[in-house]
Short mmCIF file of N, CA, C and O in Angstrom, two decimals:
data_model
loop_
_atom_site.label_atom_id
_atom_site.label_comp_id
_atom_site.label_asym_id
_atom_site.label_seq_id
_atom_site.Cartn_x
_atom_site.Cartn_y
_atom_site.Cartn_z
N UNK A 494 0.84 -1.17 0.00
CA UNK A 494 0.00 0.00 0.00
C UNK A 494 0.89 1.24 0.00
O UNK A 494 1.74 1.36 0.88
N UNK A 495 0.67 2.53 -1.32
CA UNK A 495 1.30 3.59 -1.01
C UNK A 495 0.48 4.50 -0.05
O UNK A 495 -0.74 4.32 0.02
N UNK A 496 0.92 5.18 0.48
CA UNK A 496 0.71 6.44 1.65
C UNK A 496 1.68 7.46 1.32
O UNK A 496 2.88 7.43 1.05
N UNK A 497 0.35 8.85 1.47
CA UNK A 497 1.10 10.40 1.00
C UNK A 497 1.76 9.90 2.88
O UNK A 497 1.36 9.27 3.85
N UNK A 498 2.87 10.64 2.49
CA UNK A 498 3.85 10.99 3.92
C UNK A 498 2.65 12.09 4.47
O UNK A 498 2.74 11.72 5.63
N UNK A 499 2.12 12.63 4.50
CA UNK A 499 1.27 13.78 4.68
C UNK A 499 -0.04 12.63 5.66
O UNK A 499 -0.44 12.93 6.79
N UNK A 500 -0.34 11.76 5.14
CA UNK A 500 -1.25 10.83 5.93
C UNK A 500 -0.72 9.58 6.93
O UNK A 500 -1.28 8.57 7.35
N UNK A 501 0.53 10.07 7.08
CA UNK A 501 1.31 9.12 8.50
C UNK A 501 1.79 10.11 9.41
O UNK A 501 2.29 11.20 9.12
N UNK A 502 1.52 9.41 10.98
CA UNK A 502 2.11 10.43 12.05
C UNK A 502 3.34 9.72 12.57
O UNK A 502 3.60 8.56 12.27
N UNK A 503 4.04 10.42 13.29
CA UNK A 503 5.21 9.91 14.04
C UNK A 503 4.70 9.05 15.07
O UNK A 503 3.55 9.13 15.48
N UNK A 504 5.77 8.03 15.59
CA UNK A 504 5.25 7.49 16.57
C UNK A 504 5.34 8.67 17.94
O UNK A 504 4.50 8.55 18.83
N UNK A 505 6.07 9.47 18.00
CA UNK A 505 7.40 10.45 18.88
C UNK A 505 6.98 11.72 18.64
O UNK A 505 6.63 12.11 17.53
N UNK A 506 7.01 12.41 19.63
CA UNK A 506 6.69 13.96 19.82
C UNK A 506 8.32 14.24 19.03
O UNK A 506 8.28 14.84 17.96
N UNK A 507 9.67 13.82 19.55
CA UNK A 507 10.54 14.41 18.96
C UNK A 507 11.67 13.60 18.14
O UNK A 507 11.71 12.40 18.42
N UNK A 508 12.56 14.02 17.20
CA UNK A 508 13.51 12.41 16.76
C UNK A 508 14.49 12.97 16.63
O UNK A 508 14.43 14.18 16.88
N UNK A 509 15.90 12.38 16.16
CA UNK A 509 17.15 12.51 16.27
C UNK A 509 17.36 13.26 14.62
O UNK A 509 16.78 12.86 13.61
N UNK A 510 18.20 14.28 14.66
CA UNK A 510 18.35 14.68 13.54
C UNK A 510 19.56 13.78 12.95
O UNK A 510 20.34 14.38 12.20
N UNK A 511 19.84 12.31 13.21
CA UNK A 511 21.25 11.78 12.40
C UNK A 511 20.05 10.80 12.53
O UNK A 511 19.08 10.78 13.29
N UNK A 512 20.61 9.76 11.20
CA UNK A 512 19.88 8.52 11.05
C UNK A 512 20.84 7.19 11.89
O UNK A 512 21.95 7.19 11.37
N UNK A 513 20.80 6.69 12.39
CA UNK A 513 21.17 5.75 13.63
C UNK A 513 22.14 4.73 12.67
O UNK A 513 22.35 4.79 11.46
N UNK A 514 22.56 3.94 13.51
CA UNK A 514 24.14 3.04 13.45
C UNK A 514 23.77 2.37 12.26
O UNK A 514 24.57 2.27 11.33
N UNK A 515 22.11 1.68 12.21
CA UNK A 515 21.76 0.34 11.66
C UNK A 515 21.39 0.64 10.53
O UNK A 515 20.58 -0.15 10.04
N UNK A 516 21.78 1.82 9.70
CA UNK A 516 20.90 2.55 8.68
C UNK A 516 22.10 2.17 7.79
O UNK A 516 23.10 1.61 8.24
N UNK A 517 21.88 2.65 6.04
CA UNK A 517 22.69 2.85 5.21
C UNK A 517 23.61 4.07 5.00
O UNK A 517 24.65 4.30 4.38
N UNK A 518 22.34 5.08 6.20
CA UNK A 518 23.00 6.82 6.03
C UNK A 518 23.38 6.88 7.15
O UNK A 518 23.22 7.98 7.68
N UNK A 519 24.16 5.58 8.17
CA UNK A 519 24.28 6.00 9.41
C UNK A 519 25.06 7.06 9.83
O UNK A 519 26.14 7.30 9.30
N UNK A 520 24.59 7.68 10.70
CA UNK A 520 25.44 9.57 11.22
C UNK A 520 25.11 10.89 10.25
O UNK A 520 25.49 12.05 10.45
N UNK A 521 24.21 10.35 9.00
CA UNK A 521 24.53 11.14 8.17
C UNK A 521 23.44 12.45 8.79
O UNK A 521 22.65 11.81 9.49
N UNK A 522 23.05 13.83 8.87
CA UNK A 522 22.27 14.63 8.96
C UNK A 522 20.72 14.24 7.97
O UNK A 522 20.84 14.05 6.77
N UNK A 523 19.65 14.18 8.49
CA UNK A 523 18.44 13.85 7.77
C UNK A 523 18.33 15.02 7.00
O UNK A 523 18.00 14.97 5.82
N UNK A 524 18.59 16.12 7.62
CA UNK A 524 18.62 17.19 6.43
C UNK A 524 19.12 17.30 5.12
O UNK A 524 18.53 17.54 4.06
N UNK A 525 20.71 16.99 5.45
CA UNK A 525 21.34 16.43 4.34
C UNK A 525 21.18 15.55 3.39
O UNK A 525 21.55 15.71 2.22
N UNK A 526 20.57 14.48 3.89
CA UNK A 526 19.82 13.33 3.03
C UNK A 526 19.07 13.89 1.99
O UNK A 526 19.17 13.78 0.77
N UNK A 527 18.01 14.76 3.01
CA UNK A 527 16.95 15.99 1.96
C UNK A 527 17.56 16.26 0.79
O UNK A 527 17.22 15.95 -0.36
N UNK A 528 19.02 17.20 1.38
CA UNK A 528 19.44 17.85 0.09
C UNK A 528 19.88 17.34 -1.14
O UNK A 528 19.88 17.76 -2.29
N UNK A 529 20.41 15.94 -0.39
CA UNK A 529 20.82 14.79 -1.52
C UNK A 529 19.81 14.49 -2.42
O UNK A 529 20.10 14.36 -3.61
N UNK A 530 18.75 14.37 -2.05
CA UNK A 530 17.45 13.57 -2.86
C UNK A 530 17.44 14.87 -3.88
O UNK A 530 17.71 14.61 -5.05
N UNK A 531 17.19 16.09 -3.58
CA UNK A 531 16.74 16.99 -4.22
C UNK A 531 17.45 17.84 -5.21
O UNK A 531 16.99 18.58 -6.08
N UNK A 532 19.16 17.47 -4.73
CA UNK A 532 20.11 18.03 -6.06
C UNK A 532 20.37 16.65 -6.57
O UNK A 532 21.42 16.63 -7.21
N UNK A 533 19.82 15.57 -6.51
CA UNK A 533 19.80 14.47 -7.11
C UNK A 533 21.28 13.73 -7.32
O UNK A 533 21.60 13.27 -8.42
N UNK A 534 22.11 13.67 -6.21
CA UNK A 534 23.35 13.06 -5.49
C UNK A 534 22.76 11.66 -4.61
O UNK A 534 23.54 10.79 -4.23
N UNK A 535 21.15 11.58 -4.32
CA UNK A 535 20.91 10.38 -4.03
C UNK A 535 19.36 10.20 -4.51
O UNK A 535 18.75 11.24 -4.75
N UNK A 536 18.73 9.07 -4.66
CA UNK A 536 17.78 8.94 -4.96
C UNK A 536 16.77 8.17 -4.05
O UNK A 536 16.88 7.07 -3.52
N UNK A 537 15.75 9.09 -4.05
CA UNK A 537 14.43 8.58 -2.98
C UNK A 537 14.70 6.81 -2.94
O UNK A 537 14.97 6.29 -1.85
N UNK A 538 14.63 6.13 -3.91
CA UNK A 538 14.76 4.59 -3.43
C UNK A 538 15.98 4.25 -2.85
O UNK A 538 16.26 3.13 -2.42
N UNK A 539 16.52 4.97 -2.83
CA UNK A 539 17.87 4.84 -1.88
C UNK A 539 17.47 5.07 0.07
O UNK A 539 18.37 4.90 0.90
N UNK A 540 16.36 5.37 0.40
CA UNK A 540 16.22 5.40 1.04
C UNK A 540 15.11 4.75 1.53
O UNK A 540 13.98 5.11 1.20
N UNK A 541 15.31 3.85 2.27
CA UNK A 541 14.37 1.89 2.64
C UNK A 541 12.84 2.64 2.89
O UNK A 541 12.84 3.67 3.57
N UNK A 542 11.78 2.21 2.44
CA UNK A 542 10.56 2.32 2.59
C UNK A 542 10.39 2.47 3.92
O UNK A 542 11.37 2.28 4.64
N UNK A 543 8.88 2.90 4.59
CA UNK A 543 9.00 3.29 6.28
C UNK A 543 7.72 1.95 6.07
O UNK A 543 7.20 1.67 4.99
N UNK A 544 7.45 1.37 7.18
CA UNK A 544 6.40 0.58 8.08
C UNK A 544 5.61 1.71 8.95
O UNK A 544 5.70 2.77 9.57
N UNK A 545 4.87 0.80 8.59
CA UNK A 545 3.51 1.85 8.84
C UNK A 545 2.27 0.86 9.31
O UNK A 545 1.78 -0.02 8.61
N UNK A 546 1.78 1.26 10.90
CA UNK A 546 0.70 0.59 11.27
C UNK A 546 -0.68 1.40 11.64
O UNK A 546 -0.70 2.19 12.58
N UNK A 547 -1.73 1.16 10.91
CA UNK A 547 -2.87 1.14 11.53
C UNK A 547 -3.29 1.14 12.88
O UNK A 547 -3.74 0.09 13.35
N UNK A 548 -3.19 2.33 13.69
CA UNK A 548 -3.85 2.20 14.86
C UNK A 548 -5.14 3.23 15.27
O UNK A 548 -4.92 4.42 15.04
N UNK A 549 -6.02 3.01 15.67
CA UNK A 549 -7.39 3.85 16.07
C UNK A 549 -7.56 4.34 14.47
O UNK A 549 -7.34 5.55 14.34
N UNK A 550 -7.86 3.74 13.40
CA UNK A 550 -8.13 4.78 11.96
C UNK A 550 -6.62 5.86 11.84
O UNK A 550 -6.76 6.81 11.07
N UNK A 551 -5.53 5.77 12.42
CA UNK A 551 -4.90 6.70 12.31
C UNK A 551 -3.20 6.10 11.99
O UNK A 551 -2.44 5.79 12.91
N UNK A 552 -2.79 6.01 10.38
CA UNK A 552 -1.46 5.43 10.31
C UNK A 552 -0.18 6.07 11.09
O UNK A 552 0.14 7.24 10.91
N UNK A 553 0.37 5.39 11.77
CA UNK A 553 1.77 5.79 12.11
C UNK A 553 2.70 4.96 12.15
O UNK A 553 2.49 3.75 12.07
N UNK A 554 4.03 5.54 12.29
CA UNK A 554 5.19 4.99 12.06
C UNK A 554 6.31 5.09 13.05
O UNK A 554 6.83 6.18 13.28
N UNK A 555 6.64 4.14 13.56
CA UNK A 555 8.31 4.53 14.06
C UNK A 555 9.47 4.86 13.67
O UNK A 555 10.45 5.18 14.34
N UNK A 556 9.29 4.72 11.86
CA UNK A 556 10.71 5.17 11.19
C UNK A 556 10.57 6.49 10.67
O UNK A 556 10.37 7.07 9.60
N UNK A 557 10.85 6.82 12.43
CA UNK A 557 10.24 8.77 11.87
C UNK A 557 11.04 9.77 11.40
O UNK A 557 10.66 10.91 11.15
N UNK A 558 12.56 9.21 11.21
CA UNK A 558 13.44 9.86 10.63
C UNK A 558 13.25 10.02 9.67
O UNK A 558 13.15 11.20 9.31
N UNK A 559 13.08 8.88 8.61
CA UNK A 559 12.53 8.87 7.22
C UNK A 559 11.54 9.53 6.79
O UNK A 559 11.39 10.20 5.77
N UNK A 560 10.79 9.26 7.78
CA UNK A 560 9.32 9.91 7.63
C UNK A 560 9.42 11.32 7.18
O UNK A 560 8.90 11.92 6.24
N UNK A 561 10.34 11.72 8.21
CA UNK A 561 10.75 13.16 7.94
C UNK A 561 11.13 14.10 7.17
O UNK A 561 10.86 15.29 7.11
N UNK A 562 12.32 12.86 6.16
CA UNK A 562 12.27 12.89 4.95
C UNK A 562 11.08 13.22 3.53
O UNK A 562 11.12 14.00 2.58
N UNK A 563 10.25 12.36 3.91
CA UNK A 563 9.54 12.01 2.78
C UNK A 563 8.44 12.68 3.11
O UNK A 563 7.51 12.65 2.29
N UNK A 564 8.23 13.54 4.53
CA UNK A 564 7.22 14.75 4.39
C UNK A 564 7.85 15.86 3.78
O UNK A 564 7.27 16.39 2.83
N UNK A 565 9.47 16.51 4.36
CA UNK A 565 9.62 17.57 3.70
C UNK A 565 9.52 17.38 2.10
O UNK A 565 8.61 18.01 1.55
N UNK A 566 10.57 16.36 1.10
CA UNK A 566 9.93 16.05 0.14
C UNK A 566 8.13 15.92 -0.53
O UNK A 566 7.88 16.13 -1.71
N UNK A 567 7.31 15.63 0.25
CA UNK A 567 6.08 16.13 -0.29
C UNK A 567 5.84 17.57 -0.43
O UNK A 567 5.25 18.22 -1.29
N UNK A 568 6.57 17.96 0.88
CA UNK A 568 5.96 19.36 0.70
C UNK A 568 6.76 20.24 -0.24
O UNK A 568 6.35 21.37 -0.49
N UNK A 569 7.94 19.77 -0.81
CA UNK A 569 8.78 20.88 -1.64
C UNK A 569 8.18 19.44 -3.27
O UNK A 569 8.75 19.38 -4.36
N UNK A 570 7.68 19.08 -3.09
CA UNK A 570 6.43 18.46 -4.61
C UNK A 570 7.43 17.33 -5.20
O UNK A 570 6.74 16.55 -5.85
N UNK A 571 8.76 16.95 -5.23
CA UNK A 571 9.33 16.12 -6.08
C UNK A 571 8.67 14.60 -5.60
O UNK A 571 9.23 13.56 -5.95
N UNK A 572 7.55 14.58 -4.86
CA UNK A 572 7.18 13.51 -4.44
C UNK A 572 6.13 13.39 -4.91
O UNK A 572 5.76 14.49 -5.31
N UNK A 573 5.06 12.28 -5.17
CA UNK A 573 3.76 12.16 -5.42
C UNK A 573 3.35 11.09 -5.20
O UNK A 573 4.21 10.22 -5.37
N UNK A 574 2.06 10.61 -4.77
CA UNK A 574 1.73 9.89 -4.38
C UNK A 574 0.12 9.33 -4.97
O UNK A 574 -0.68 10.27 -4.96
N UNK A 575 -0.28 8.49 -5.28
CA UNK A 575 -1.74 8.27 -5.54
C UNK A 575 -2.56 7.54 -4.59
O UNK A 575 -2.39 6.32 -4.53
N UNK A 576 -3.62 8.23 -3.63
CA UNK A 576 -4.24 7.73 -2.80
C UNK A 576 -5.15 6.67 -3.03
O UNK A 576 -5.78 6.18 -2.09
#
C-alpha cells in the first residue's frame, strides 16, 4: 500500500536529527539526506521504505526519521503519491 507521507504520524513527539548506526546513512544529517534527494546526489529509493501501522483509523510509524524525509519532500512536490 502507497501512503502520501502527509497521511502518517510519528510514533514520537521528537527524533534525532542523524539517522542511527543500523541505517545505510548511518550519522549522516536527515537534512542532508533531503538535500541529496533533491540536487539528485541520491535517490528517494535509496532510502528503505518506512512501516507503517494502523492504529485507532490513524497510520503511524516509528521510522520517523525517514518519515521526515519524505514529508519535507512532499511538501517541496518532487514527491507524489496516488491515494
Amino acid at each position: 500500500m502507497k501512503l502520501a507521507p502527509s497521511k502518517i504520524y510519528y510514533s514520537q513527539d521528537s527524533i534525532s536529527n542523524r539517522f542511527g548506526k543500523s541505517t545505510r546513512h548511518a550519522g549522516v544529517l536527515i537534512g542532508e539526506t533531503l538535500d541529496a534527494i533533491i540536487e539528485g546526489k541520491c535517490h528517494i529509493n535509496d532510502i528503505k521504505t518506512i512501516d507503517v501501522a494502523k492504529v485507532n483509523g490513524i497510520f503511524r510509524t516509528a521510522d520517523n526519521r525517514r518519515l521526515w524525509v519524505f514529508k519535507k519532500l512532499e511538501e517541496l512536490g518532487p514527491v507524489s503519491y496516488t491515494h
